[in-house]
PDB file of C-alpha atoms and ligand atoms in Angstrom:
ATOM      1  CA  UNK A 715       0.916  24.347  -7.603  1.00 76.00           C
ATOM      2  CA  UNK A 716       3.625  22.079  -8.279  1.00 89.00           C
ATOM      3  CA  UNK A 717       4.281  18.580  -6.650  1.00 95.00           C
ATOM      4  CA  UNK A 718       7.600  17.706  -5.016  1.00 96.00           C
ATOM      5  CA  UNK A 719       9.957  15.512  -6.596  1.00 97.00           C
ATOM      6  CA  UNK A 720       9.148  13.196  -3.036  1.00 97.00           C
ATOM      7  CA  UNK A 721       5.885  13.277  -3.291  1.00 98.00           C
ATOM      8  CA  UNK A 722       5.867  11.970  -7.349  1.00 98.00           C
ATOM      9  CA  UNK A 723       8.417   9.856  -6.857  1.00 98.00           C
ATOM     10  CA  UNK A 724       6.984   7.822  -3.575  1.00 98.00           C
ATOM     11  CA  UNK A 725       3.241   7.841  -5.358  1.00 98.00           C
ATOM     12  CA  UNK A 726       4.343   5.828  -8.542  1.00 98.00           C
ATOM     13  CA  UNK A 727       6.607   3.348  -6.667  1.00 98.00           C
ATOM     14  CA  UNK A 728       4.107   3.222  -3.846  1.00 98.00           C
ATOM     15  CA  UNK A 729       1.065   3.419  -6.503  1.00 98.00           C
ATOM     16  CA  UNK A 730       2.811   0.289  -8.482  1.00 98.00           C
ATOM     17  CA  UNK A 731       3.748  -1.915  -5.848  1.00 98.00           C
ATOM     18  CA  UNK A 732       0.684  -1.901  -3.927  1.00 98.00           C
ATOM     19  CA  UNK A 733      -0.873  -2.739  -6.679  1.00 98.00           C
ATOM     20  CA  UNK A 734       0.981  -5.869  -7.935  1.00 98.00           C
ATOM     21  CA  UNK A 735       1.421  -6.942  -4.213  1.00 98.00           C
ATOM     22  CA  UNK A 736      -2.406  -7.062  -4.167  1.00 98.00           C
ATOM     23  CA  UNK A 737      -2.516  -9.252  -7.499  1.00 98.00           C
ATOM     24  CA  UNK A 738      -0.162 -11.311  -6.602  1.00 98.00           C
ATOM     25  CA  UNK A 739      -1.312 -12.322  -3.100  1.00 98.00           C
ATOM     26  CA  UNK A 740      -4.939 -12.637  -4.513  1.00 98.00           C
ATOM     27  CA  UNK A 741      -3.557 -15.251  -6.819  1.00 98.00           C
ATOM     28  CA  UNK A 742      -0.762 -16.757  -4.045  1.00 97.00           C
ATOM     29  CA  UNK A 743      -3.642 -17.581  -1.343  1.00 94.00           C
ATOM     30  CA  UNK A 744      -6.151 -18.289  -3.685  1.00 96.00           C
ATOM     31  CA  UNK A 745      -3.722 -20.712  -5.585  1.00 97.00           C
ATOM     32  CA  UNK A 746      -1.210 -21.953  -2.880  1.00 94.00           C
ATOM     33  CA  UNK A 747       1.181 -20.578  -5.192  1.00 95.00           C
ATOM     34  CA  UNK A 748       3.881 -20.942  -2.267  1.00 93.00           C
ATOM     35  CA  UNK A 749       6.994 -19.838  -4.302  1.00 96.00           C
ATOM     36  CA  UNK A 750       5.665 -16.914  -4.983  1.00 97.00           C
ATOM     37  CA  UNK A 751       5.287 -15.830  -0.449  1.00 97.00           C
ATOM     38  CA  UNK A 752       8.933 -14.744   0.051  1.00 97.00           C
ATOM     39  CA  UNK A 753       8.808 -12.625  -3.350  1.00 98.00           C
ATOM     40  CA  UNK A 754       5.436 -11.062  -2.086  1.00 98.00           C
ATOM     41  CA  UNK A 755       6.768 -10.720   1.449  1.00 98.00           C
ATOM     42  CA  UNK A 756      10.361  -9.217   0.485  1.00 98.00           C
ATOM     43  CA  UNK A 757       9.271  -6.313  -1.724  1.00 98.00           C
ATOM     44  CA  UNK A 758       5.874  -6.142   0.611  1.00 98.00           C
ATOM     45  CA  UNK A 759       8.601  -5.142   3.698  1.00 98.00           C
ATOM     46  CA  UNK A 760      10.357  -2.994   1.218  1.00 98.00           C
ATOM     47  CA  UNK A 761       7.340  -0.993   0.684  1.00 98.00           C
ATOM     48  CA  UNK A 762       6.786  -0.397   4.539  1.00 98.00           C
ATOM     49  CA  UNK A 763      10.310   1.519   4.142  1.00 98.00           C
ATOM     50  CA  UNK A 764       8.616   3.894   1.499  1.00 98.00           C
ATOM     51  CA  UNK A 765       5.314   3.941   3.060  1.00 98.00           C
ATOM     52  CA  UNK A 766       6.678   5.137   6.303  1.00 98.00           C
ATOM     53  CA  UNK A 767       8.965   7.812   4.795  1.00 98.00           C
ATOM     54  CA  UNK A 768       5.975   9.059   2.666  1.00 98.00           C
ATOM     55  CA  UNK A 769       3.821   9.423   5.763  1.00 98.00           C
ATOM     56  CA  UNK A 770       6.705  11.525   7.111  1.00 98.00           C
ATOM     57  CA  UNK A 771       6.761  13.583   3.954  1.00 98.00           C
ATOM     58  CA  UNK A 772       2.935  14.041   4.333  1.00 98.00           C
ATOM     59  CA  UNK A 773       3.376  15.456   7.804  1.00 98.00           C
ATOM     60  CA  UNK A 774       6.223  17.991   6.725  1.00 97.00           C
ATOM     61  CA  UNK A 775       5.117  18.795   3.876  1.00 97.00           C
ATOM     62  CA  UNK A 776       0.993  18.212   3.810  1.00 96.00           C
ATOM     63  CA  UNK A 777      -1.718  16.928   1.147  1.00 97.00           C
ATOM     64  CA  UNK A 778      -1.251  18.000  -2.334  1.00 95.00           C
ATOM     65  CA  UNK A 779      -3.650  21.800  -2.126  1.00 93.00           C
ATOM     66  CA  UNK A 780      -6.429  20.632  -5.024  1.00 92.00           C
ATOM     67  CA  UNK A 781      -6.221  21.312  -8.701  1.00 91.00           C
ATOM     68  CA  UNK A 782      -9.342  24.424  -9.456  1.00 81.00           C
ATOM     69  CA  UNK A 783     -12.337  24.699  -7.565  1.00 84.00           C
ATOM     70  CA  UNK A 784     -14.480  21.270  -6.506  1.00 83.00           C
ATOM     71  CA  UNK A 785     -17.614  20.641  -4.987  1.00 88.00           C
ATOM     72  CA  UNK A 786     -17.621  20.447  -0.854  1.00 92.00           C
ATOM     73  CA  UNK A 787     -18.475  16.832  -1.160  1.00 92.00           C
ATOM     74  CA  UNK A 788     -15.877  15.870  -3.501  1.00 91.00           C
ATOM     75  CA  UNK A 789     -12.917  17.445  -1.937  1.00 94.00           C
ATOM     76  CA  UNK A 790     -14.379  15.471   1.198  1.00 96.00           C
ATOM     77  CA  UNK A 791     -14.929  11.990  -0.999  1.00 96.00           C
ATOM     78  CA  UNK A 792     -10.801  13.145  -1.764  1.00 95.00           C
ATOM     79  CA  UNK A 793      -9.688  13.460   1.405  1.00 97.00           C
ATOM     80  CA  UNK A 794     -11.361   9.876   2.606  1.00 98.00           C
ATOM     81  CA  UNK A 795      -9.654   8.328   0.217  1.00 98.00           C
ATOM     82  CA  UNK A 796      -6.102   9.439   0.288  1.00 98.00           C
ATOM     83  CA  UNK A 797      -6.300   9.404   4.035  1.00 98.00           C
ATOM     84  CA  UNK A 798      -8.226   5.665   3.472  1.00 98.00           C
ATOM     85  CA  UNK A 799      -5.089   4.697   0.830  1.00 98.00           C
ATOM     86  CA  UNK A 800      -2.838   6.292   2.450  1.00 98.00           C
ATOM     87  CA  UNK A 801      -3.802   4.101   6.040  1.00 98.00           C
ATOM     88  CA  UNK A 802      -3.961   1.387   3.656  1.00 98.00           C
ATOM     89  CA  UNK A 803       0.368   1.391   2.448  1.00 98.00           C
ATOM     90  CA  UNK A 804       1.270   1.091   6.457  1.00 98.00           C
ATOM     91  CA  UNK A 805      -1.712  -1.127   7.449  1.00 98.00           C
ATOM     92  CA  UNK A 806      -1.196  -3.790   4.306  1.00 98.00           C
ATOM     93  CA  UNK A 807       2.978  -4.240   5.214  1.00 98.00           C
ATOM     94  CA  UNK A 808       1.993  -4.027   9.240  1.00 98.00           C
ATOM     95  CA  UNK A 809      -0.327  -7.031   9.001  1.00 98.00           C
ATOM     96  CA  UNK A 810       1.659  -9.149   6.915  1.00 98.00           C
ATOM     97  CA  UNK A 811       4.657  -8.515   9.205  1.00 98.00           C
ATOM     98  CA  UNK A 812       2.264  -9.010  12.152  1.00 98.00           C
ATOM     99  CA  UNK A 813       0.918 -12.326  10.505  1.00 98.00           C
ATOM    100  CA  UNK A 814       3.780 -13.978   9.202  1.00 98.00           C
ATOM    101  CA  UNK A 815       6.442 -12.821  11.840  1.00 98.00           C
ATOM    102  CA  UNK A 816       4.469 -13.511  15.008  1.00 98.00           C
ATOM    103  CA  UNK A 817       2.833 -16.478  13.059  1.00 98.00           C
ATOM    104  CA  UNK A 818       6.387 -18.470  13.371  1.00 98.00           C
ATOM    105  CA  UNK A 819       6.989 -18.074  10.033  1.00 97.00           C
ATOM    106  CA  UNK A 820       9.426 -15.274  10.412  1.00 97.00           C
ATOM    107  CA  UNK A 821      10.358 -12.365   8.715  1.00 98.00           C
ATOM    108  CA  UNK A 822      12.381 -12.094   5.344  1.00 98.00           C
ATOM    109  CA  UNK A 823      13.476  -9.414   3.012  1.00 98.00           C
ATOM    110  CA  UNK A 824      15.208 -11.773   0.182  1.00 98.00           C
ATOM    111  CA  UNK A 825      17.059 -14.397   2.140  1.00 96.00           C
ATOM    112  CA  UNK A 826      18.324 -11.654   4.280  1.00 98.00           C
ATOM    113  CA  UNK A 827      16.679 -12.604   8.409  1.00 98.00           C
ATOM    114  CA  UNK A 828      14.763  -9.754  10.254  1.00 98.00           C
ATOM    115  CA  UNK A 829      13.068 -12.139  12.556  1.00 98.00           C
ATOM    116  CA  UNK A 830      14.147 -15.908  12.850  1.00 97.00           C
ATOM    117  CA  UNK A 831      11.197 -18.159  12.006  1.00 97.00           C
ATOM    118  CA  UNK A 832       9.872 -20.678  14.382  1.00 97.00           C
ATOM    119  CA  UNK A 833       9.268 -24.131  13.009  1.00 97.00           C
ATOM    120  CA  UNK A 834       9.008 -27.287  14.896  1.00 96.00           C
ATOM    121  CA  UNK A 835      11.492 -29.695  14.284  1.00 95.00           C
ATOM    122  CA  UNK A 836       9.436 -33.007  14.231  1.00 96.00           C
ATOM    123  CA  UNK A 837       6.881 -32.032  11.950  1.00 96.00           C
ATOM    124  CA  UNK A 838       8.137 -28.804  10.205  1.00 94.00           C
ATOM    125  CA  UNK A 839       4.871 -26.845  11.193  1.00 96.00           C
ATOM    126  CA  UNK A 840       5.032 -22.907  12.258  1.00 97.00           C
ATOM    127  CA  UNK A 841       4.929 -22.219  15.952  1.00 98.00           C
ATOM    128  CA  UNK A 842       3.603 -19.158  16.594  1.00 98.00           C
ATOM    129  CA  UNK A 843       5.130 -16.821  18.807  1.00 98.00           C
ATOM    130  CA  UNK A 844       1.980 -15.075  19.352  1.00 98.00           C
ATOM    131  CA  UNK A 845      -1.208 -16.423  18.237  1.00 98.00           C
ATOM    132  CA  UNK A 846      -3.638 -13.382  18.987  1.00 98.00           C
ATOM    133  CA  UNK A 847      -1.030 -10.720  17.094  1.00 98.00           C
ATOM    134  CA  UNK A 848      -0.827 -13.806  14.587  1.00 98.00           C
ATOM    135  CA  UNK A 849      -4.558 -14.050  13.636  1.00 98.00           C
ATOM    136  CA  UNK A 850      -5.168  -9.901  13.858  1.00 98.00           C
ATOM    137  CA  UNK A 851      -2.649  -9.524  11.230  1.00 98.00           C
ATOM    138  CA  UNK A 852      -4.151 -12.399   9.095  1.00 98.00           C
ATOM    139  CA  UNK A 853      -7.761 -10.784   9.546  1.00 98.00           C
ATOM    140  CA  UNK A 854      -7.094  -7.535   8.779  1.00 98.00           C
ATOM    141  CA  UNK A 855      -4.476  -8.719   5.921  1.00 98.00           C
ATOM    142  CA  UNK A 856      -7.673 -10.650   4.111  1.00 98.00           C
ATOM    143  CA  UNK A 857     -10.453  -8.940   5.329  1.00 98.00           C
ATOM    144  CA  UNK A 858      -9.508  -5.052   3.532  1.00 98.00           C
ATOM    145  CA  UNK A 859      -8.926  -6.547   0.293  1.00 98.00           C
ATOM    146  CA  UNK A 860     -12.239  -5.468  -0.697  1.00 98.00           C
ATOM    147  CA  UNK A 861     -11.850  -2.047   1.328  1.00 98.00           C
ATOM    148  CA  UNK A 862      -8.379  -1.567  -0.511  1.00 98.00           C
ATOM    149  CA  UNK A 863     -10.042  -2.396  -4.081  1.00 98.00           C
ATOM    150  CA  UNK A 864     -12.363   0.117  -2.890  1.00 98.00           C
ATOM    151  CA  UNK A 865     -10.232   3.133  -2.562  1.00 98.00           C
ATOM    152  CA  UNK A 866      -8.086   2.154  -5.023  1.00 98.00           C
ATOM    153  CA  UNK A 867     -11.185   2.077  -7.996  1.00 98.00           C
ATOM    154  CA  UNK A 868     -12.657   5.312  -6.786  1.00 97.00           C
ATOM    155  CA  UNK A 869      -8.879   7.141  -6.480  1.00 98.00           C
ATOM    156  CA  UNK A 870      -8.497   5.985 -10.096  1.00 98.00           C
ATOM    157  CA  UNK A 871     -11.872   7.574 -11.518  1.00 97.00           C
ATOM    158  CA  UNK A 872     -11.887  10.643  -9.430  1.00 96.00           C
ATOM    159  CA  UNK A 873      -8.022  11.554 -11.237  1.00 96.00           C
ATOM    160  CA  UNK A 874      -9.347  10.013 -14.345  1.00 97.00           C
ATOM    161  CA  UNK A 875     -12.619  12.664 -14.099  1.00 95.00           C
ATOM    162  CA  UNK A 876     -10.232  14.888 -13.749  1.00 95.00           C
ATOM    163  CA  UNK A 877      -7.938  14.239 -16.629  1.00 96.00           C
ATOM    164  CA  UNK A 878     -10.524  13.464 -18.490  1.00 96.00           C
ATOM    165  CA  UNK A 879     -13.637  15.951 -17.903  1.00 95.00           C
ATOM    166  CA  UNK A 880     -12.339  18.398 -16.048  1.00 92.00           C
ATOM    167  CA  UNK A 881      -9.386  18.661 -18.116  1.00 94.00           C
ATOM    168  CA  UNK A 882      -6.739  20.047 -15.093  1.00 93.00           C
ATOM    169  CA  UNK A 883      -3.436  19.315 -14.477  1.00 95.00           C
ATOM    170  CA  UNK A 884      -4.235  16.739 -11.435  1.00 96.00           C
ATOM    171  CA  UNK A 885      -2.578  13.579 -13.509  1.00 97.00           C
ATOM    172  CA  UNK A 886       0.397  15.615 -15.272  1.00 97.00           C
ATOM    173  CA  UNK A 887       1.621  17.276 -12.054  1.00 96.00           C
ATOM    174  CA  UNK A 888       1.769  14.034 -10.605  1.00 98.00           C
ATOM    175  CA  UNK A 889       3.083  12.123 -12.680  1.00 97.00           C
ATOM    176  CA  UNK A 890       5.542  14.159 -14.423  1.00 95.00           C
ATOM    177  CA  UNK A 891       9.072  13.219 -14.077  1.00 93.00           C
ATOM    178  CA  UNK A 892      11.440  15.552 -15.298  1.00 77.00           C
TER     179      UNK A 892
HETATM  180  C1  LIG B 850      -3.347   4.157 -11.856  1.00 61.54           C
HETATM  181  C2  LIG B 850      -3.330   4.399 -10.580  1.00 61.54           C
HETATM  182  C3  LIG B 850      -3.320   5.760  -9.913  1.00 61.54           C
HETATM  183  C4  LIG B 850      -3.540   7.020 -10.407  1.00 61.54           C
HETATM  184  C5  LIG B 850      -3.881   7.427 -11.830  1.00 61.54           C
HETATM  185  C6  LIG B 850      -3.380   7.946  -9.298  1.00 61.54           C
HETATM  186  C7  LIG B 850      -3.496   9.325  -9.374  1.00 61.54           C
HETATM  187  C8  LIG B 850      -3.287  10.206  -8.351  1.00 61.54           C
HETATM  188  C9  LIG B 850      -3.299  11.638  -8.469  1.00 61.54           C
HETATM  189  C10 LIG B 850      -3.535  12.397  -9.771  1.00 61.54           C
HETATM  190  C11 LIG B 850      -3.079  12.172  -7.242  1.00 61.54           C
HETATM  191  C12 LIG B 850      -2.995  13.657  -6.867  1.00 61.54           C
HETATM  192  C13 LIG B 850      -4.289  14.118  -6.282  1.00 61.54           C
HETATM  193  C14 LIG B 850      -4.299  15.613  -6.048  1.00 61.54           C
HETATM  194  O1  LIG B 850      -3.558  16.333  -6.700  1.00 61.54           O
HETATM  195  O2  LIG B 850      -5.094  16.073  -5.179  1.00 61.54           O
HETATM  196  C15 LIG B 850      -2.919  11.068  -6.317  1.00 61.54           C
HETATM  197  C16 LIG B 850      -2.676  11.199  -4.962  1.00 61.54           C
HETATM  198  C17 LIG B 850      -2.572  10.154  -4.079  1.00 61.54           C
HETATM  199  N1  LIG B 850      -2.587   8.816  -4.418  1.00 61.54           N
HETATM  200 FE1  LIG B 850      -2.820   8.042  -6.278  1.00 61.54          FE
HETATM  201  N2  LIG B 850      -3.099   7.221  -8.139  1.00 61.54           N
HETATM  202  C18 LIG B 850      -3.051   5.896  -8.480  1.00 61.54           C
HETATM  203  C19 LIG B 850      -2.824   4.851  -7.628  1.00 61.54           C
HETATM  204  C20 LIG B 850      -2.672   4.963  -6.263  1.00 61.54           C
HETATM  205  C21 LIG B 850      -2.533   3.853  -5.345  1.00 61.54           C
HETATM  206  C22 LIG B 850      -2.540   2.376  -5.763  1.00 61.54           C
HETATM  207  C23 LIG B 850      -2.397   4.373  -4.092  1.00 61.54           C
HETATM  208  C24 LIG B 850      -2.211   3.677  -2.759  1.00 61.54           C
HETATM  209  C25 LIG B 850      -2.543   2.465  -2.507  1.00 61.54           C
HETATM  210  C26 LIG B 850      -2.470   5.826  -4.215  1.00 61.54           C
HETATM  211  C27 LIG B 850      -2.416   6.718  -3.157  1.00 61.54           C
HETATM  212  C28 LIG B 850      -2.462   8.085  -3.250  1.00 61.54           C
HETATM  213  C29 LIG B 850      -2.373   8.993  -2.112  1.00 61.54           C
HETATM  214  C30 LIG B 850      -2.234   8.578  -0.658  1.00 61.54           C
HETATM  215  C31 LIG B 850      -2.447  10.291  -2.650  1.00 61.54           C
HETATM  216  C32 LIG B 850      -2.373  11.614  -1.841  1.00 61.54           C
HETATM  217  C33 LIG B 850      -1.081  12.342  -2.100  1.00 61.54           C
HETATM  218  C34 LIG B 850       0.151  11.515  -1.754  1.00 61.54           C
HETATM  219  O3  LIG B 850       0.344  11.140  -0.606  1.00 61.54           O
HETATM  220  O4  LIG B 850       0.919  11.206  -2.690  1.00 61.54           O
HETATM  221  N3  LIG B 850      -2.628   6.142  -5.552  1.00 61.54           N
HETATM  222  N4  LIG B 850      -3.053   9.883  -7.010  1.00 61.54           N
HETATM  223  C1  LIG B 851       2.936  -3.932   1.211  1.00 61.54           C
HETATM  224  C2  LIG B 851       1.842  -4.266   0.796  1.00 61.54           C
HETATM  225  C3  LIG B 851       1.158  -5.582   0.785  1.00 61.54           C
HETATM  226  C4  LIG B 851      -0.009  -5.759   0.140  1.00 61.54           C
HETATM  227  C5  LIG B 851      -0.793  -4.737  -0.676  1.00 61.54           C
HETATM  228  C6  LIG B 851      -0.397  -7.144   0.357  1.00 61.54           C
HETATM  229  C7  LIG B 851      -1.561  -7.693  -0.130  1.00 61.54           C
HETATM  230  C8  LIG B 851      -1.943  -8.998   0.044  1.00 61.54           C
HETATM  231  C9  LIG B 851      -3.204  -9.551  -0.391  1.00 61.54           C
HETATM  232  C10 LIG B 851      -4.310  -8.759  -1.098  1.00 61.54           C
HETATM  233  C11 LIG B 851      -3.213 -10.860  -0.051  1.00 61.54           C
HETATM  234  C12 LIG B 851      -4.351 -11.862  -0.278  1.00 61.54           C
HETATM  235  C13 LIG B 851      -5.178 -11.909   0.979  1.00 61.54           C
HETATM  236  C14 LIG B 851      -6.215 -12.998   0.953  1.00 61.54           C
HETATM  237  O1  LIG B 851      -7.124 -12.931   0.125  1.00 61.54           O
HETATM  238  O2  LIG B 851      -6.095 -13.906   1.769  1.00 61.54           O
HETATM  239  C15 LIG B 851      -1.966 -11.160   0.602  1.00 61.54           C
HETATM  240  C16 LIG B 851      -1.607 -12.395   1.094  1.00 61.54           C
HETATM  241  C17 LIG B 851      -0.499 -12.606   1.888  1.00 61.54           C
HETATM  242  N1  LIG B 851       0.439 -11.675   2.273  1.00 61.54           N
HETATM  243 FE1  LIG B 851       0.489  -9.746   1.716  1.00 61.54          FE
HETATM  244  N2  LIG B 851       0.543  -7.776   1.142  1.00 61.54           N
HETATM  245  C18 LIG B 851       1.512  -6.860   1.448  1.00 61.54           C
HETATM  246  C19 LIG B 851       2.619  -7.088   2.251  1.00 61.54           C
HETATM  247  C20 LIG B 851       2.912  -8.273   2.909  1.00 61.54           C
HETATM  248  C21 LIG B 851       3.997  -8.493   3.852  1.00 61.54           C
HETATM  249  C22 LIG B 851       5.022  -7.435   4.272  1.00 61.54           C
HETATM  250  C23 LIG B 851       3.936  -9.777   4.270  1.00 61.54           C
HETATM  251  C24 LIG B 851       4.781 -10.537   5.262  1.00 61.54           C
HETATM  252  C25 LIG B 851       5.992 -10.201   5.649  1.00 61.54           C
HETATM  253  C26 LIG B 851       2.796 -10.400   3.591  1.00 61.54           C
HETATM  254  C27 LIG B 851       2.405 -11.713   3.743  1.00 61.54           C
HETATM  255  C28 LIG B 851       1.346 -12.301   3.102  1.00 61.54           C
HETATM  256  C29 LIG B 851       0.996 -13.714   3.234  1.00 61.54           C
HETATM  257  C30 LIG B 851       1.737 -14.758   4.059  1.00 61.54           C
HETATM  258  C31 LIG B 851      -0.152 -13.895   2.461  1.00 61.54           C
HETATM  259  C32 LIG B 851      -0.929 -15.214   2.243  1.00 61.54           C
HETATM  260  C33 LIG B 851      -2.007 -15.352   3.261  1.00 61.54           C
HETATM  261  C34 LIG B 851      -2.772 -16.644   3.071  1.00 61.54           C
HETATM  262  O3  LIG B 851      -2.361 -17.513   2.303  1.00 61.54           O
HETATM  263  O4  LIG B 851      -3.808 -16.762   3.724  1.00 61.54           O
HETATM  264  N3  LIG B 851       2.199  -9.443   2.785  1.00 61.54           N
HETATM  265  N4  LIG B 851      -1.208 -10.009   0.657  1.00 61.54           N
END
């Protein structure tokens, strides 16, 4: 069964970005790199466009029906992990919003103000507008790196098991672009 053109098209930009976005704010908090947070924040909002418009195109048009026969277990291991990755392009966006926004910090999409920041004037330090919203969106934004890595790793071997040993079309269909 073929793919739709949506669902090709939002899986490589989706696939890409969330996958630089996670380099690159790996290396940002682990470095203070701070020139790097409105890049990371402006294409990370971006993405929360796509994201949400995907999980629309999910609902309408459902999951992707699997290449051949599988096992029981792995079309279950599957289904985890594009629901799990899937959770994971909303969630990601949704925190940072949730941390930086309600953090004071405010919310930008390259220079271009979606919610006015809240800095003290004295001493320049973020106010937040809500703490508790604040530090949930901080908590889960650093503490599913390792579930994201997860999903991500095992996604990547199950299509490459595919391509690879199984020899179907479950790479080609998706990412052909014709
Ligand atoms: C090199 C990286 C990647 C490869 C080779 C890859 C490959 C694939 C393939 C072949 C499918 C189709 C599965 C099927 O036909 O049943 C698929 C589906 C899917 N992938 Fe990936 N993927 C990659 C990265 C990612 C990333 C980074 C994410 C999200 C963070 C992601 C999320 C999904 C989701 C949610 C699906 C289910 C169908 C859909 O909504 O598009 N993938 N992927
Ligand atoms: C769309 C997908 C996004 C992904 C995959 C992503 C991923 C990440 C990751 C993995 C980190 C490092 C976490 C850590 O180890 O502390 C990070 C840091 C950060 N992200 Fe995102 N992010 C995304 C979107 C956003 C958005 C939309 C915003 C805000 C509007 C944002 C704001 C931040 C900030 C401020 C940090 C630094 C946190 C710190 O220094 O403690 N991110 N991001």
């Amino acid at each position: 069964m073929e793919l739709s053109k949506k669902t090709r098209y939002l899986h490589i930009i989706i696939a890409i970005s969330m996958i630089c976005l996670a380099g690159v704010g790996l290396y940002m908090s682990k470095t203070e790199a701070f020139a790097l947070y409105p890049i990371h924040k402006s294409f990370g909002v971006i993405v929360f466009i796509f994201a949400l418009y995907r999980v629309i195109v999910r609902i309408k048009e459902g999951w992707p029906a699997p290449v051949g026969v599988a096992a029981k277990f792995q079309l279950m291991i599957a289904k985890i992990v594009h629901w799990g990755l899937i959770l994971m392009t909303v969630i990601y966006p949704l925190s940072g919003m949730m941390m930086s926004g309600a953090g004071g910090h405010g919310i930008y999409v390259f220079g271009i103000e979606l919610l006015a920041s809240n800095y003290d004037s004295v001493t320049g330090d973020a106010i937040a507008l809500n703490p508790t919203i604040a530090s949930l969106g901080h908590e889960l934004h650093e503490g599913l790196v390792n579930v994201l890595i997860l999903f991500v790793v095992v996604h990547i071997a199950g299509a490459l098991k595919h391509h690879l040993i199984d020899k179907d079309e479950t790479i080609t269909r998706m990412f052909t672009f014709k």
